[in-house]
XYZ file of N, CA, C and O in Angstrom:
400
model
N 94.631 76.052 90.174
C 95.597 76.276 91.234
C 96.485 77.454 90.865
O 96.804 77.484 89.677
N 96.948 78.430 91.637
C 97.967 79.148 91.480
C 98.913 79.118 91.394
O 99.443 78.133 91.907
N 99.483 79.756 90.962
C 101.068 79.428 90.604
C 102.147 80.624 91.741
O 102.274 81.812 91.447
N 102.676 80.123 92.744
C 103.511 81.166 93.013
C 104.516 82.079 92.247
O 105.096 81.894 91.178
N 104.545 83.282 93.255
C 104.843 84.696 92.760
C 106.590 83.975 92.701
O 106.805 82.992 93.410
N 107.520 84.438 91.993
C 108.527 84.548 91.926
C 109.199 86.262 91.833
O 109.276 86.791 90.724
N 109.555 86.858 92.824
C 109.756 88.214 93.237
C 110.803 88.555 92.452
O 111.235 87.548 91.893
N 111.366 89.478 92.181
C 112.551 90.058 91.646
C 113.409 91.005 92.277
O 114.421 91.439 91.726
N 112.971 91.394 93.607
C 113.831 91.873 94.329
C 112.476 91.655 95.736
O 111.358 91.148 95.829
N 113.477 92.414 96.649
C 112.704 92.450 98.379
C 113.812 92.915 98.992
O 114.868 92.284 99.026
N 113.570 94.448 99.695
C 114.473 95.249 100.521
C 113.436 94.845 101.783
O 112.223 94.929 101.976
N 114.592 94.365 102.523
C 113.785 95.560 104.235
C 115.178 96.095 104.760
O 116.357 95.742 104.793
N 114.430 97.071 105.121
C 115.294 98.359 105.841
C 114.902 98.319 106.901
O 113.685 98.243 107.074
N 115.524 98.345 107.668
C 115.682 99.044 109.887
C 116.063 100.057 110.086
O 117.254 100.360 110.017
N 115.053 100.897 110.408
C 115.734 102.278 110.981
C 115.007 102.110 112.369
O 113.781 102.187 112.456
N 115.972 101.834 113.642
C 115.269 101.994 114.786
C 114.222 100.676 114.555
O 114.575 99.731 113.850
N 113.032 100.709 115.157
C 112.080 99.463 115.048
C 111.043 99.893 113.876
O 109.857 99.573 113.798
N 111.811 100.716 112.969
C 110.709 100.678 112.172
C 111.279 99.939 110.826
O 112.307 100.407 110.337
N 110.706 98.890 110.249
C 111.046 97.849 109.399
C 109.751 98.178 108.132
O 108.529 98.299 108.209
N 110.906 98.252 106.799
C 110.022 98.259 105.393
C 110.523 97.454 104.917
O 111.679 97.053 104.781
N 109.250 97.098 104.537
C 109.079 95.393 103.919
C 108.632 96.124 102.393
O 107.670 96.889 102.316
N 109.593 95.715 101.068
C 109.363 95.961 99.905
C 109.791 94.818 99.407
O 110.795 94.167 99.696
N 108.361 94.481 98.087
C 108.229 93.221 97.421
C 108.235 93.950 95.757
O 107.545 94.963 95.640
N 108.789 93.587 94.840
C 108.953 94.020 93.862
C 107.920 92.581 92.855
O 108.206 91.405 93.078
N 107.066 92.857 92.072
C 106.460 91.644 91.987
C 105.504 92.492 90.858
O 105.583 93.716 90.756
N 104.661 91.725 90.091
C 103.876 92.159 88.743
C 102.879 93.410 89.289
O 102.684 93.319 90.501
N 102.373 94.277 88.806
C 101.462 94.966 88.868
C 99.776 94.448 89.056
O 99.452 93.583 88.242
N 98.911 94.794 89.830
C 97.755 94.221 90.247
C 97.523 93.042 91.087
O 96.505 92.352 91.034
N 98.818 92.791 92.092
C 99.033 91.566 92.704
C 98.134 92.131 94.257
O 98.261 93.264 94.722
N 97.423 91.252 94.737
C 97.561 91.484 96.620
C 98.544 91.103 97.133
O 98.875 89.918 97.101
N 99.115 91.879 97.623
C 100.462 91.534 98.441
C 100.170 91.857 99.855
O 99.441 92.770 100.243
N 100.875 90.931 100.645
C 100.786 90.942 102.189
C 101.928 90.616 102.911
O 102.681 89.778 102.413
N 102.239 91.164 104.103
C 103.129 90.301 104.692
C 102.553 89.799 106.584
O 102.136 90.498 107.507
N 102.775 88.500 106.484
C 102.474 87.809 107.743
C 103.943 87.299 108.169
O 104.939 87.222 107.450
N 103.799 86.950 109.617
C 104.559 86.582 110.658
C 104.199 86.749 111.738
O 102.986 86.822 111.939
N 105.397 86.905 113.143
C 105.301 86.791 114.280
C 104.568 87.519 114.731
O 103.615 87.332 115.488
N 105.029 88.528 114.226
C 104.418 90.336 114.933
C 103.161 90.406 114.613
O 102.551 91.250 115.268
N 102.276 89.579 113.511
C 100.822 89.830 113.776
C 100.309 88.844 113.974
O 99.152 89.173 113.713
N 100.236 87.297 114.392
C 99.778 86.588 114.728
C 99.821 85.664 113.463
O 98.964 84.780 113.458
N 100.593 85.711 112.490
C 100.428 85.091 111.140
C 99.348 85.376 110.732
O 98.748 84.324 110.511
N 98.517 86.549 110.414
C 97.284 87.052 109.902
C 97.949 86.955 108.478
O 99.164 86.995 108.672
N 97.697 86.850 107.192
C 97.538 86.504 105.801
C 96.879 87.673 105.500
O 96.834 87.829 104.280
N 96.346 88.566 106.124
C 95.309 89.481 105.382
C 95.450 90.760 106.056
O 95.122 91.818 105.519
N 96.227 90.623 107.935
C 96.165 91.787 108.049
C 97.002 93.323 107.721
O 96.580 94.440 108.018
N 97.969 93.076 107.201
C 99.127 93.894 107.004
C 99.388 93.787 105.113
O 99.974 92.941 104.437
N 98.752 94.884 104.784
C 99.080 94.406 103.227
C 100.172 95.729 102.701
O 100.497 96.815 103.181
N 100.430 95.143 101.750
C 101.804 96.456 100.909
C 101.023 96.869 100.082
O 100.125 96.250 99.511
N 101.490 98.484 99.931
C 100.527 99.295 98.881
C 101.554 99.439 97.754
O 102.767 99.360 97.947
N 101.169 99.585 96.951
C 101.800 99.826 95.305
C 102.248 101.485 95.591
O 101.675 102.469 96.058
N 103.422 101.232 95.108
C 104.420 102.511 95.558
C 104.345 102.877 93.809
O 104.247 104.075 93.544
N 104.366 102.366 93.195
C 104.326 103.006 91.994
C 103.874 102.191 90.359
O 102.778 101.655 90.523
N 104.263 102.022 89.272
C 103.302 101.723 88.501
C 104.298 100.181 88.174
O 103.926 99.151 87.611
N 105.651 100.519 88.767
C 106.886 99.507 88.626
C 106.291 98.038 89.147
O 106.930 97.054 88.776
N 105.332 97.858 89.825
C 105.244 96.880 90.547
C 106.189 96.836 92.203
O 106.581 95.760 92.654
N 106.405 98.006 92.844
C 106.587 97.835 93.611
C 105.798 97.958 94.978
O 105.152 99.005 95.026
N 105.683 97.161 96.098
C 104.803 97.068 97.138
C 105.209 97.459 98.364
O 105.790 96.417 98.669
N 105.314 97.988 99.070
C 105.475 98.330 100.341
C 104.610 98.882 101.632
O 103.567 99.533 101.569
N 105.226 98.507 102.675
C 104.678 98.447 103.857
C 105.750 98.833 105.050
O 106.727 98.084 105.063
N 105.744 99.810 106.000
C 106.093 100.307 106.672
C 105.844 99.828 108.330
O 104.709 100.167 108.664
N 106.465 99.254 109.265
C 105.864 98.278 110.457
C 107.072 98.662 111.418
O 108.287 98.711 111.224
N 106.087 98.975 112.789
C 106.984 99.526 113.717
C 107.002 98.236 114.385
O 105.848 97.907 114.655
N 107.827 97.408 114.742
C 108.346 96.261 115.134
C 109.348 96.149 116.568
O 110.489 96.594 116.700
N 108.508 95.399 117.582
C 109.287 95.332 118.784
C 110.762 94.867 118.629
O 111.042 94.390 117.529
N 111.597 94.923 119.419
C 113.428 94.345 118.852
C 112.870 92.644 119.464
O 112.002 92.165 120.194
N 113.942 92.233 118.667
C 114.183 90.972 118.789
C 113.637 90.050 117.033
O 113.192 90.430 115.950
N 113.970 88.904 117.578
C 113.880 88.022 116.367
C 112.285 87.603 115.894
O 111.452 87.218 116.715
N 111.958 87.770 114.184
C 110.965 88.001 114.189
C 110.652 86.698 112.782
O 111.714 86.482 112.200
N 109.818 86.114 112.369
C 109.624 85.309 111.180
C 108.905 85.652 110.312
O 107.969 86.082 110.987
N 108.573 85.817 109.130
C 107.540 85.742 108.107
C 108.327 85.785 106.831
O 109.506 85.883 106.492
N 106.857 85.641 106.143
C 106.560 85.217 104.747
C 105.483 86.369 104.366
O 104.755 87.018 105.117
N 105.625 86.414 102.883
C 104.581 87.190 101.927
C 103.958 86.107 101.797
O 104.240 84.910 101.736
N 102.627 87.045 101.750
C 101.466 86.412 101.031
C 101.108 87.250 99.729
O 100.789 88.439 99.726
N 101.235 86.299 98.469
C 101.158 87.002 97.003
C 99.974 86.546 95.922
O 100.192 85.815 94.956
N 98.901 87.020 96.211
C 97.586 86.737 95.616
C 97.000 85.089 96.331
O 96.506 84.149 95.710
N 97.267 85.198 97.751
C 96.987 84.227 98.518
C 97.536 83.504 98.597
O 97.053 82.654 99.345
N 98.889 83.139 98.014
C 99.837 81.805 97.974
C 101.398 82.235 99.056
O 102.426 82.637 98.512
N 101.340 82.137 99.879
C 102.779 81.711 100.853
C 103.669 81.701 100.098
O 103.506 80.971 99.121
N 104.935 82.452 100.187
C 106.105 82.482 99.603
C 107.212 83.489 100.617
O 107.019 84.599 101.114
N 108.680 82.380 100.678
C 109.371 82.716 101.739
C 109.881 84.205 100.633
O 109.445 84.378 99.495
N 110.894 85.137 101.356
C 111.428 86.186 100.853
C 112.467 85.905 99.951
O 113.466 85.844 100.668
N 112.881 85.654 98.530
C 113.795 85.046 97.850
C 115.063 85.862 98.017
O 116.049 85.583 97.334
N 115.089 87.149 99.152
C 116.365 87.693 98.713
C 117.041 87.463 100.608
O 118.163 87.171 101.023
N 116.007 87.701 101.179
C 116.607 86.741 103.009
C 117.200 85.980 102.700
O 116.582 85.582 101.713
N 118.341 85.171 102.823
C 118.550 84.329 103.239
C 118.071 83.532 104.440
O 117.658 82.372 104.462
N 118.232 84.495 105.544
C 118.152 83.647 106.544
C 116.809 83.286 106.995
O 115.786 83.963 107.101
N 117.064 82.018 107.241
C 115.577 80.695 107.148
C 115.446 79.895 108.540
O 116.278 79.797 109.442
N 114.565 79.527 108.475
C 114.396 78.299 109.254
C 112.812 77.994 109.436
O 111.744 78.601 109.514
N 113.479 76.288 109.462
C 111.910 74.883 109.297
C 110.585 75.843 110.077
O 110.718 76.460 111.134
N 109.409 75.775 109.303
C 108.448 76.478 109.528
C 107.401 74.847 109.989
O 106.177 74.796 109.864
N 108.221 73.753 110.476
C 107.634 72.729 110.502
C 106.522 72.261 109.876
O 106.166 71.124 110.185
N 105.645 73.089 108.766
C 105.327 71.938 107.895
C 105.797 72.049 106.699
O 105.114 72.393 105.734
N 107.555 71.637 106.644
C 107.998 70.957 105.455
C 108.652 72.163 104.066
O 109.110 71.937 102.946
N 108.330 73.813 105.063
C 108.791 74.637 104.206
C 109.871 75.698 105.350
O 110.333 75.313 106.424
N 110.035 76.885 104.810
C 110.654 77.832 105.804
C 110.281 79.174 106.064
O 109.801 79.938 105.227
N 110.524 79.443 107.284
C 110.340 80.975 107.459
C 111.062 82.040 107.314
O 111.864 81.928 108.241
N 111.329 83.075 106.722
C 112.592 84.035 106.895
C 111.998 84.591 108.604
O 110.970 84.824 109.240
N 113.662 84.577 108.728
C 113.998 85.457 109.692
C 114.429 87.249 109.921
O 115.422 87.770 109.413
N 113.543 87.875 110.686
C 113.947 89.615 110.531
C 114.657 89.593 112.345
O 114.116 89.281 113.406
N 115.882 90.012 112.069
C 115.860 90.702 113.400
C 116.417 91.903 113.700
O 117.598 92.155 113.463
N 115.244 93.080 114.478
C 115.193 94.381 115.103
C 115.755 94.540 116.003
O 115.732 95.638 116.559
């Protein structure tokens, strides 16, 4: 079984509707991010390694309004540890909240 990622940082930035999603996390990880805006796809939107630091990012032009997700970190679900803001993903965990 895997062990979830425990992140060490996570920026997103808004400029206009364009939202970067950066996961700071070990080197050689798949990193992804799912939610509203893609149908909760796990696979379709992944972060590229910005540099050798372990950092991941992904760049997403995002309609306004309120939006949910989670990383996906070598296939294991994990909410954003630096969002706060949450809510019940009804089965028993949470979603961060982005809003554009």
């Amino acid at each position: 079984m895997k062990k979830a990622v425990t992140a060490t940082k996570t920026v997103i930035k808004t400029a206009g509707k364009k939202v970067r999603f950066e996961l700071v996390t070990h080197p050689g990880r798949e990193v992804f991010v799912a939610g509203s805006f893609n149908g909760w796809n796990p696979v379709q939107q992944s972060l590229k390694p910005h540099s050798k630091t372990g950092a991941y990012v992904a760049t997403l032009n995002l309609p306004s309004g309120s939006h949910e997700y989670k990383f996906v970190v070598d296939g294991i679900w994990q909410i954003d540890p630096v969002n706060l803001s949450l809510t019940p993903d009804g089965e028993g965990s949470f979603n961060n909240i982005l809003l554009v």
